[in-house]
Short mmCIF file of C-alpha atoms and ligand atoms in Angstrom, two decimals:
data_model
loop_
_atom_site.label_atom_id
_atom_site.label_comp_id
_atom_site.label_asym_id
_atom_site.label_seq_id
_atom_site.Cartn_x
_atom_site.Cartn_y
_atom_site.Cartn_z
CA MET A 167 62.49 83.03 -10.68
CA TYR A 168 59.37 84.33 -12.36
CA GLU A 169 60.57 85.20 -16.21
CA ILE A 170 60.02 88.21 -17.95
CA ARG A 171 60.84 87.13 -21.18
CA GLY A 172 58.10 84.55 -22.37
CA LEU A 173 60.04 81.66 -21.84
CA ASN A 174 58.79 79.12 -19.64
CA GLU A 175 59.59 75.36 -18.37
CA GLU A 176 56.58 73.22 -17.27
CA CYS A 177 57.99 71.21 -14.67
CA GLY A 178 60.67 69.28 -12.59
CA VAL A 179 60.47 65.67 -11.49
CA PHE A 180 62.44 63.39 -9.37
CA GLY A 181 61.86 59.62 -8.11
CA ILE A 182 64.11 57.89 -5.73
CA TRP A 183 63.14 53.32 -4.39
CA GLY A 184 64.86 52.21 -1.28
CA HIS A 185 66.49 54.90 0.92
CA PRO A 186 65.92 55.46 4.50
CA GLU A 187 65.88 58.86 3.69
CA ALA A 188 63.82 59.40 0.63
CA SER A 189 61.66 62.14 0.93
CA GLU A 190 64.44 64.15 2.67
CA LEU A 191 66.09 63.49 -0.37
CA THR A 192 63.75 64.34 -2.52
CA TYR A 193 62.81 67.64 -1.02
CA ILE A 194 66.51 68.91 -1.46
CA ALA A 195 66.41 67.32 -5.32
CA LEU A 196 62.80 69.16 -5.88
CA HIS A 197 64.85 72.95 -4.38
CA SER A 198 67.66 72.17 -7.12
CA LEU A 199 64.84 71.56 -9.62
CA GLN A 200 62.98 74.39 -8.16
CA HIS A 201 64.20 76.53 -11.45
CA ARG A 202 61.34 74.56 -13.70
CA GLY A 203 58.64 75.51 -11.68
CA GLN A 204 57.40 77.71 -8.91
CA GLU A 205 53.58 77.58 -9.39
CA GLY A 206 53.23 74.56 -6.92
CA ALA A 207 55.37 71.60 -5.66
CA GLY A 208 54.00 68.21 -3.90
CA MET A 209 55.85 64.96 -2.86
CA VAL A 210 54.43 61.54 -2.88
CA VAL A 211 55.57 58.79 -0.34
CA SER A 212 55.02 54.81 -0.20
CA ASN A 213 55.42 53.12 2.66
CA GLY A 214 55.19 49.63 0.96
CA SER A 215 51.52 49.29 1.56
CA TYR A 216 49.96 52.74 0.64
CA LEU A 217 51.10 55.90 -0.97
CA PHE A 218 50.97 59.18 0.89
CA GLY A 219 51.10 62.50 -0.50
CA ALA A 220 51.10 66.65 -0.02
CA ARG A 221 51.23 69.34 -2.41
CA GLY A 222 50.94 73.64 -2.43
CA MET A 223 51.06 76.28 -4.47
CA GLY A 224 54.03 78.27 -4.78
CA LEU A 225 57.76 78.29 -4.15
CA LEU A 226 58.55 74.68 -2.30
CA THR A 227 59.36 76.04 0.61
CA ASP A 228 55.97 77.43 0.92
CA ALA A 229 54.12 74.43 -0.80
CA LEU A 230 55.33 72.70 2.02
CA THR A 231 54.74 72.71 5.59
CA LYS A 232 57.37 71.79 8.01
CA ASP A 233 54.51 69.81 9.34
CA GLN A 234 53.39 67.85 5.58
CA LEU A 235 57.35 67.01 5.46
CA ARG A 236 57.77 65.41 9.66
CA SER A 237 54.22 63.23 8.59
CA LEU A 238 56.18 61.75 5.09
CA LYS A 239 59.68 61.61 6.55
CA THR A 240 59.87 57.62 7.75
CA PHE A 241 59.25 56.66 4.11
CA PRO A 242 62.15 54.70 2.13
CA TYR A 243 59.84 55.90 -1.69
CA ALA A 244 59.55 59.46 -2.34
CA ILE A 245 58.77 61.00 -5.43
CA GLY A 246 58.32 64.47 -6.07
CA HIS A 247 57.06 67.57 -8.36
CA VAL A 248 57.93 71.56 -9.09
CA ARG A 249 55.30 72.73 -11.72
CA TYR A 250 55.31 75.81 -14.07
CA ALA A 251 51.07 76.27 -14.50
CA THR A 252 50.02 77.86 -17.85
CA THR A 253 47.24 80.21 -17.97
CA GLY A 254 44.50 78.71 -16.12
CA GLY A 255 46.33 76.29 -14.66
CA SER A 256 47.18 77.90 -11.63
CA GLU A 257 44.84 76.22 -8.90
CA LEU A 258 46.20 73.59 -6.50
CA SER A 259 43.83 70.58 -8.42
CA ASN A 260 46.62 70.88 -11.30
CA VAL A 261 49.84 70.48 -8.84
CA GLN A 262 51.77 67.32 -8.79
CA PRO A 263 52.41 64.47 -8.33
CA PHE A 264 48.83 63.24 -8.52
CA LEU A 265 47.52 60.59 -5.83
CA PHE A 266 44.90 58.04 -7.06
CA LYS A 267 43.06 55.79 -5.27
CA SER A 268 41.34 52.47 -6.23
CA HIS A 269 40.29 48.83 -5.02
CA HIS A 270 43.14 47.52 -7.64
CA GLY A 271 45.78 49.86 -4.93
CA ASP A 272 47.10 53.64 -5.27
CA LEU A 273 49.01 55.66 -7.86
CA GLY A 274 51.20 59.01 -7.26
CA LEU A 275 52.05 60.61 -11.16
CA ALA A 276 54.23 62.95 -12.16
CA HIS A 277 54.79 64.33 -15.41
CA ASN A 278 57.24 66.58 -17.50
CA GLY A 279 56.10 67.51 -20.30
CA ASN A 280 52.83 68.06 -22.67
CA LEU A 281 50.74 65.67 -24.42
CA VAL A 282 49.70 66.45 -27.66
CA ASN A 283 46.62 64.39 -28.36
CA ALA A 284 45.79 64.15 -24.48
CA MET A 285 42.20 66.12 -25.11
CA ASN A 286 40.92 63.89 -28.16
CA ILE A 287 41.34 61.16 -25.83
CA ARG A 288 40.02 63.18 -22.37
CA ARG A 289 36.59 63.25 -24.53
CA ALA A 290 36.69 59.82 -25.75
CA LEU A 291 36.85 58.95 -22.08
CA GLU A 292 34.39 61.42 -21.05
CA ASP A 293 32.18 60.25 -22.94
CA GLU A 294 32.50 56.45 -21.82
CA GLY A 295 31.47 57.96 -18.15
CA ALA A 296 35.32 59.31 -16.93
CA ILE A 297 35.22 61.92 -14.39
CA PHE A 298 38.17 64.01 -14.55
CA GLN A 299 39.43 65.54 -11.32
CA THR A 300 42.05 68.64 -12.84
CA SER A 301 42.32 69.95 -16.30
CA SER A 302 45.86 68.66 -16.95
CA ASP A 303 46.65 66.47 -19.40
CA SER A 304 48.70 64.10 -17.16
CA GLU A 305 45.27 62.80 -16.17
CA VAL A 306 44.33 61.08 -19.10
CA PHE A 307 47.62 58.49 -18.19
CA ALA A 308 45.98 57.70 -15.55
CA HIS A 309 42.56 56.59 -16.45
CA LEU A 310 44.09 54.73 -19.76
CA LEU A 311 46.26 52.50 -17.20
CA ARG A 312 43.19 51.90 -14.97
CA ARG A 313 41.69 51.26 -18.50
CA SER A 314 44.00 48.57 -19.19
CA LYS A 315 43.19 45.20 -19.47
CA ALA A 316 46.47 44.45 -20.15
CA GLY A 317 47.67 41.67 -17.68
CA GLY A 318 50.60 42.58 -15.37
CA LYS A 319 51.70 46.08 -14.34
CA LYS A 320 53.95 46.79 -16.28
CA ALA A 321 52.16 45.70 -19.38
CA ARG A 322 49.29 47.89 -18.74
CA ILE A 323 51.56 50.56 -18.12
CA LYS A 324 52.87 50.12 -21.47
CA SER A 325 49.66 50.19 -22.95
CA ALA A 326 48.90 53.12 -21.99
CA LEU A 327 51.88 54.77 -22.74
CA ARG A 328 51.42 53.48 -26.50
CA GLN A 329 48.67 55.48 -26.58
CA LEU A 330 50.06 58.86 -25.79
CA LYS A 331 51.47 61.18 -28.26
CA GLY A 332 53.31 64.03 -26.86
CA ALA A 333 56.49 64.64 -24.85
CA PHE A 334 56.78 63.05 -21.64
CA ALA A 335 58.89 62.14 -18.48
CA PHE A 336 56.69 60.05 -16.47
CA VAL A 337 57.58 59.14 -12.95
CA ILE A 338 55.16 56.90 -11.90
CA MET A 339 54.71 55.04 -8.46
CA HIS A 340 52.63 52.03 -6.53
CA GLU A 341 53.04 50.67 -3.46
CA ASP A 342 55.34 48.13 -4.40
CA SER A 343 57.18 49.85 -8.03
CA LEU A 344 58.66 53.20 -9.32
CA THR A 345 58.16 53.06 -13.08
CA VAL A 346 59.78 56.09 -15.41
CA ALA A 347 59.02 56.37 -18.61
CA VAL A 348 60.83 58.70 -21.87
CA ASP A 349 58.42 59.10 -24.56
CA ASP A 350 60.10 57.87 -28.05
CA HIS A 351 61.27 61.43 -28.93
CA GLY A 352 62.97 61.78 -26.02
CA VAL A 353 61.90 65.56 -25.40
CA ARG A 354 61.98 65.93 -21.98
CA PRO A 355 65.45 64.95 -20.68
CA LEU A 356 65.21 62.68 -17.47
CA MET A 357 68.41 60.97 -15.27
CA LEU A 358 69.11 58.29 -14.07
CA GLY A 359 71.72 58.72 -10.81
CA LYS A 360 72.22 56.28 -7.95
CA ILE A 361 72.88 57.15 -4.08
CA ASP A 362 73.57 54.69 -0.55
CA GLY A 363 72.87 51.90 -3.63
CA ALA A 364 69.20 53.13 -4.37
CA TYR A 365 68.31 54.62 -7.29
CA CYS A 366 67.12 57.82 -8.28
CA VAL A 367 65.89 59.59 -11.05
CA ALA A 368 65.79 63.75 -11.37
CA SER A 369 64.96 66.35 -14.58
CA GLU A 370 68.17 67.24 -14.15
CA THR A 371 71.77 66.26 -12.99
CA CYS A 372 71.84 68.99 -10.49
CA ALA A 373 69.75 67.62 -8.60
CA PHE A 374 71.48 64.45 -7.97
CA ALA A 375 74.80 66.56 -7.00
CA ALA A 376 72.20 68.15 -4.57
CA ILE A 377 72.11 65.09 -2.68
CA ASN A 378 75.61 63.44 -3.48
CA ALA A 379 74.06 61.31 -5.59
CA GLU A 380 76.00 59.44 -8.76
CA TYR A 381 75.11 60.59 -11.87
CA ILE A 382 74.55 57.23 -13.85
CA ARG A 383 73.13 58.16 -18.00
CA ASP A 384 70.21 59.50 -19.29
CA ILE A 385 67.43 57.50 -19.76
CA GLU A 386 66.91 56.99 -23.37
CA PRO A 387 63.54 58.05 -25.82
CA GLY A 388 61.33 55.31 -25.13
CA GLU A 389 63.14 53.17 -22.85
CA LEU A 390 61.13 52.30 -19.98
CA ILE A 391 62.57 51.23 -16.26
CA THR A 392 60.89 49.97 -13.08
CA MET A 393 62.36 49.70 -9.64
CA THR A 394 61.42 47.76 -7.34
CA ASP A 395 62.80 45.74 -4.46
CA ASP A 396 64.26 43.13 -6.35
CA GLY A 397 66.15 45.37 -7.94
CA ILE A 398 65.85 47.78 -11.28
CA ASP A 399 64.68 46.37 -14.91
CA PHE A 400 65.44 47.93 -17.67
CA ASP A 401 63.11 47.49 -20.73
CA ARG A 402 61.30 50.15 -23.26
CA TYR A 403 57.96 50.24 -23.80
CA THR A 404 57.99 51.27 -27.68
CA GLU A 405 60.55 49.70 -30.20
CA THR A 406 60.37 53.51 -32.17
CA ASP A 407 63.70 55.60 -31.27
CA LYS A 408 63.70 58.74 -33.05
CA PRO A 409 65.64 61.42 -30.69
CA ASN A 410 64.69 64.66 -30.39
CA MET A 411 65.30 66.27 -27.42
CA CYS A 412 64.95 69.71 -26.35
CA SER A 413 67.01 72.29 -28.30
CA MET A 414 66.69 75.17 -25.47
CA GLU A 415 67.16 72.67 -22.58
CA TYR A 416 70.32 73.01 -23.57
CA ILE A 417 70.35 77.25 -24.72
CA TYR A 418 68.12 78.09 -21.88
CA PHE A 419 66.31 76.08 -19.31
CA ALA A 420 68.63 73.38 -17.56
CA ARG A 421 71.03 74.99 -15.06
CA ALA A 422 74.49 75.25 -15.89
CA ASP A 423 75.62 72.88 -14.00
CA SER A 424 73.26 70.28 -15.10
CA GLU A 425 75.14 67.43 -17.76
CA PHE A 426 73.46 66.14 -20.30
CA ARG A 427 75.05 62.68 -21.83
CA GLY A 428 78.12 63.47 -19.72
CA THR A 429 78.69 67.38 -20.98
CA SER A 430 77.87 69.88 -18.61
CA THR A 431 75.19 72.85 -20.09
CA TYR A 432 77.83 75.29 -18.87
CA THR A 433 80.43 73.89 -21.60
CA ILE A 434 77.74 73.12 -24.79
CA ARG A 435 76.25 76.88 -24.12
CA LYS A 436 80.23 77.59 -24.48
CA ALA A 437 80.08 76.22 -27.70
CA LEU A 438 76.76 77.67 -28.78
CA GLY A 439 78.56 81.15 -28.14
CA LYS A 440 81.64 80.38 -29.49
CA ALA A 441 79.60 79.08 -32.98
CA LEU A 442 77.98 82.36 -32.56
CA TYR A 443 81.43 84.20 -33.31
CA LYS A 444 81.97 82.25 -36.67
CA GLU A 445 78.44 83.67 -38.03
CA MET A 446 79.21 87.80 -36.13
CA ASP A 447 81.77 89.86 -37.90
CA VAL A 448 81.68 92.61 -35.68
CA GLU A 449 84.70 94.91 -33.58
CA ALA A 450 83.97 95.69 -30.24
CA ASP A 451 85.95 96.37 -26.92
CA ILE A 452 83.86 94.41 -24.74
CA VAL A 453 80.97 91.34 -24.71
CA ILE A 454 78.99 91.03 -22.22
CA GLY A 455 76.80 88.78 -21.73
CA VAL A 456 72.61 89.04 -19.82
CA PRO A 457 73.20 86.84 -16.23
CA ASP A 458 72.91 84.17 -15.62
CA SER A 459 71.73 82.10 -18.35
CA SER A 460 73.86 83.97 -21.20
CA LEU A 461 77.25 84.12 -18.80
CA ALA A 462 78.31 81.13 -20.44
CA ALA A 463 78.16 81.69 -24.15
CA ALA A 464 79.32 85.10 -23.64
CA LYS A 465 82.83 83.13 -22.39
CA GLY A 466 82.54 80.97 -25.43
CA PHE A 467 82.32 84.44 -27.68
CA SER A 468 84.80 86.15 -25.71
CA ASP A 469 87.05 82.98 -25.74
CA ALA A 470 86.81 83.12 -29.96
CA SER A 471 87.39 86.02 -30.50
CA GLY A 472 89.43 87.31 -28.37
CA ILE A 473 87.73 90.51 -26.64
CA PRO A 474 87.44 90.35 -22.96
CA GLN A 475 84.01 89.28 -21.38
CA GLU A 476 83.16 91.75 -18.90
CA GLN A 477 80.14 92.08 -15.94
CA GLY A 478 78.60 94.60 -17.40
CA LEU A 479 74.94 93.27 -16.31
CA LEU A 480 74.20 93.08 -12.76
CA LYS A 481 71.07 91.12 -12.39
CA ASN A 482 69.05 91.33 -8.66
CA ARG A 483 68.47 87.87 -7.51
CA TYR A 484 65.98 89.17 -4.99
CA VAL A 485 63.00 90.12 -7.58
CA GLY A 486 60.02 88.39 -6.40
CA ARG A 487 57.39 87.68 -8.47
CA THR A 488 54.59 88.97 -6.04
CA PHE A 489 55.36 92.11 -8.14
CA ILE A 490 55.43 91.16 -11.47
CA SER A 491 51.83 90.67 -12.90
CA PRO A 492 51.19 90.62 -16.93
CA GLY A 493 51.50 93.30 -19.26
CA GLN A 494 54.04 94.94 -21.62
CA GLU A 495 54.26 97.83 -19.20
CA ALA A 496 54.62 94.94 -16.08
CA ARG A 497 57.06 93.38 -17.89
CA GLU A 498 59.18 96.45 -18.31
CA ARG A 499 59.12 97.53 -14.89
CA ALA A 500 59.84 93.90 -14.03
CA VAL A 501 62.91 94.25 -16.68
CA ARG A 502 64.40 97.07 -15.18
CA MET A 503 64.15 95.62 -11.57
CA LYS A 504 65.77 92.39 -12.33
CA LEU A 505 69.02 94.29 -14.34
CA SER A 506 70.98 96.40 -14.50
CA PRO A 507 74.39 98.04 -16.33
CA VAL A 508 77.76 98.46 -14.59
CA LYS A 509 78.24 102.63 -15.98
CA ASP A 510 82.13 102.64 -15.51
CA ILE A 511 82.13 99.14 -17.69
CA VAL A 512 80.47 100.22 -20.33
CA ASP A 513 80.83 103.52 -20.89
CA GLY A 514 82.54 104.92 -24.31
CA LYS A 515 83.12 101.63 -25.09
CA ARG A 516 81.74 99.76 -28.14
CA VAL A 517 79.34 96.45 -26.60
CA ILE A 518 78.60 92.92 -27.74
CA VAL A 519 75.79 91.74 -25.64
CA ILE A 520 75.23 88.26 -26.09
CA ASP A 521 71.55 86.74 -24.74
CA ASP A 522 70.49 83.37 -25.31
CA SER A 523 67.27 84.14 -26.67
CA ILE A 524 64.69 86.25 -27.76
CA VAL A 525 60.90 85.89 -27.10
CA ARG A 526 58.93 88.97 -27.40
CA GLY A 527 61.79 91.92 -27.48
CA THR A 528 60.98 93.58 -23.93
CA THR A 529 64.68 92.67 -22.14
CA SER A 530 66.48 93.36 -25.46
CA LYS A 531 65.17 96.70 -26.26
CA PHE A 532 64.97 97.72 -21.96
CA ILE A 533 69.30 96.70 -22.46
CA VAL A 534 70.02 98.37 -25.15
CA LYS A 535 68.33 101.75 -23.83
CA ALA A 536 69.78 100.98 -20.47
CA LEU A 537 73.53 99.99 -22.17
CA ARG A 538 73.03 103.50 -24.18
CA LYS A 539 72.25 105.32 -21.18
CA ALA A 540 75.00 104.38 -19.38
CA GLY A 541 77.63 105.90 -22.23
CA ALA A 542 78.43 102.68 -24.11
CA LYS A 543 78.92 103.83 -27.45
CA GLU A 544 77.86 101.17 -29.58
CA ILE A 545 75.06 98.17 -29.02
CA HIS A 546 76.12 95.07 -31.16
CA MET A 547 73.56 91.90 -29.90
CA GLY A 548 74.68 88.84 -30.58
CA VAL A 549 72.09 85.32 -29.72
CA SER A 550 73.18 82.56 -29.23
CA SER A 551 70.26 80.63 -30.53
CA PRO A 552 68.39 81.07 -34.06
CA PRO A 553 65.34 83.61 -34.27
CA ILE A 554 62.34 81.73 -32.29
CA LYS A 555 59.25 81.99 -34.64
CA ASN A 556 56.82 79.50 -33.52
CA PRO A 557 54.97 78.45 -29.98
CA CYS A 558 56.08 75.10 -28.53
CA TYR A 559 53.52 71.92 -27.85
CA TYR A 560 55.52 69.74 -26.03
CA GLY A 561 55.43 71.43 -23.01
CA ILE A 562 57.13 74.82 -22.84
CA ASP A 563 54.83 78.06 -22.65
CA VAL A 564 57.17 80.26 -25.57
CA SER A 565 53.96 82.71 -25.95
CA THR A 566 51.94 82.45 -28.17
CA HIS A 567 52.45 83.64 -32.14
CA ALA A 568 51.07 87.21 -31.64
CA GLU A 569 53.65 87.29 -28.69
CA ILE A 570 57.02 85.44 -30.54
CA ILE A 571 58.51 89.05 -32.00
CA ALA A 572 60.45 87.03 -34.62
CA SER A 573 57.13 85.20 -36.18
CA LYS A 574 56.66 88.56 -37.89
CA LYS A 575 59.48 90.51 -38.18
CA SER A 576 62.78 89.78 -39.86
CA PRO A 577 66.17 90.47 -37.83
CA GLU A 578 66.81 93.77 -39.28
CA GLU A 579 63.23 94.98 -38.37
CA ILE A 580 63.91 93.05 -34.37
CA CYS A 581 67.43 95.05 -34.56
CA ASP A 582 65.32 98.61 -35.02
CA ARG A 583 62.67 97.57 -32.68
CA ILE A 584 65.32 97.18 -29.91
CA GLY A 585 67.34 99.65 -31.08
CA ALA A 586 70.69 97.97 -31.28
CA ASP A 587 73.90 98.92 -33.95
CA SER A 588 73.24 95.54 -34.99
CA LEU A 589 71.44 91.66 -34.14
CA THR A 590 73.09 88.44 -35.22
CA TYR A 591 71.86 85.03 -34.47
CA LEU A 592 72.88 82.03 -34.48
CA SER A 593 72.03 80.05 -37.60
CA VAL A 594 70.00 76.47 -37.20
CA GLU A 595 72.89 74.88 -39.08
CA ARG A 596 75.78 75.54 -36.45
CA MET A 597 73.15 74.88 -33.08
CA HIS A 598 73.37 71.51 -34.36
CA GLU A 599 76.79 71.25 -35.36
CA VAL A 600 77.27 72.23 -31.74
CA TYR A 601 74.66 69.55 -30.19
CA ARG A 602 76.28 66.60 -32.54
CA THR A 603 80.03 68.02 -31.61
CA TYR A 604 78.41 66.45 -27.81
CA GLY A 605 77.13 63.42 -28.76
CA SER A 606 73.24 64.29 -29.77
CA ARG A 607 71.32 62.13 -31.65
CA GLY A 608 68.78 64.68 -32.48
CA GLU A 609 67.03 67.79 -31.23
CA CYS A 610 63.89 68.83 -31.56
CA ASP A 611 63.93 72.61 -33.21
CA ALA A 612 60.46 73.42 -33.91
CA CYS A 613 60.48 76.73 -32.50
CA PHE A 614 62.46 77.92 -34.50
CA THR A 615 62.31 75.63 -37.80
CA GLY A 616 58.03 75.50 -37.49
CA LYS A 617 59.02 71.73 -38.65
CA TYR A 618 57.59 69.64 -35.15
CA PRO A 619 58.60 66.44 -34.61
CA ILE A 620 55.50 64.86 -33.76
CA GLU A 621 52.22 65.25 -34.89
CA ILE A 622 49.63 68.33 -33.14
CA ILE A 623 47.07 66.41 -32.72
CA ASP A 624 44.86 68.24 -29.89
CA GLN A 625 46.18 71.75 -31.98
CA VAL A 626 45.97 73.72 -28.61
CA LEU A 627 48.74 75.10 -27.04
CA PRO A 628 49.59 73.84 -23.20
CA GLN A 629 48.71 77.36 -22.06
CA GLU A 630 45.47 77.59 -23.63
CA LYS A 631 44.29 73.44 -22.87
CA ASP A 632 43.62 74.11 -19.46
CA LEU A 633 41.02 77.21 -20.53
CA LYS A 634 39.80 74.76 -23.44
CA THR A 635 39.41 72.65 -21.05
CA LYS A 636 36.88 73.84 -19.30
CA GLY A 637 35.03 75.24 -21.81
CA VAL A 638 36.34 78.89 -21.93
S1 SF4 B 187 59.78 73.37 -29.28
FE1 SF4 B 187 61.33 74.28 -29.14
S2 SF4 B 187 60.80 74.64 -26.91
FE2 SF4 B 187 59.48 73.12 -27.67
S3 SF4 B 187 60.54 71.09 -27.59
FE3 SF4 B 187 60.80 72.13 -29.22
S4 SF4 B 187 62.78 72.72 -29.10
FE4 SF4 B 187 61.97 72.86 -27.20
#
């Protein structure tokens, strides 16, 4: 649901080739990826000769009507997208998958991530006469693809991809093929699966579980996979390979049952909680996790420390975003509606609260205040990630510097601000140690360290991009 702490995933994608129930499976898969974007959703399908699409605003169930779904039902090839819209971009024209028509054929496009040179390319293309229909960075790819002089569809896709910088997991549909590509840093996840002999791809493996597909493997940085009726072709669009998967996918964004390299996010979060215990020397009576994304880390902390884990905070799952508007006061009201302490669990206790991240500090401040009111004797905050100090240019809306509390304040000052008795963050080193244990080849940690693995050419945050594109 709508996130109140200032961390928002940008998108989720899905694609399937050659299954009689492709569009229904896509709908179900998108449903399980809904946590990655709630502002809009859509599908593009192929009958082998033409592409057809439907998209709409809001949650999947609102975005696609029954009539639209019925009209897409009989097609064996489908792609889908759920979108989180950044400031200024919450409009239908930006909802994906995009569907482009030309005399060369149709093109369906779904993108997860953010390009860091799209504005530069767009300006150059506009100067040459190109007209853009959306303010989305993803449309740049369609123009580059259409203009490529390379021989053959795959060569044209490769040449367009090579001009892009930034984070992308692309799902590209032509009438007769489905092509997927991941940037050479592998910032955004994309997984390969199979169901009834048909291949499928998804941002997270929870989509495979929802449709009963087999999870085959993670798609590698720089990889290019093409599916046609003749089978599947594994290739690369670049020889460069510098893995930098987004750390926040493990910490917060991905669903707990989603797997990376065969390990669930739940297990990785539990290990982060265990690692935090090594850095947090505090005595307490109970450990509580902030529901839902921090419950696994709280379990890991509890296992390592021997301090019992209790459900001291409950989450109201039915808080719609209708009531939540921007602004500090509204945000505080939203947290109050969303989280409440269980009084007899925390009353008179020394409590360790485990949260996966702190962005603005609004949620933490509310939690501490509410737990004190419920009678907690001491409140020690443990964060199973390092301090977030920098915005993200690669497809996550982590707010701007001005809103990120740790960009200006030390942990001691933050502790003071949120009113806790102590505050401990996981160190960057231990975080990477945990990832290495689970087979990681390298993670992006730029929002913690400021070391951006991909040069930021446009110097524009994703949430500012739409405004800039419109010349605001
Ligand atoms: S900057 Fe942070 S949120 Fe963005 S990709 Fe890197 S780790 Fe993920």
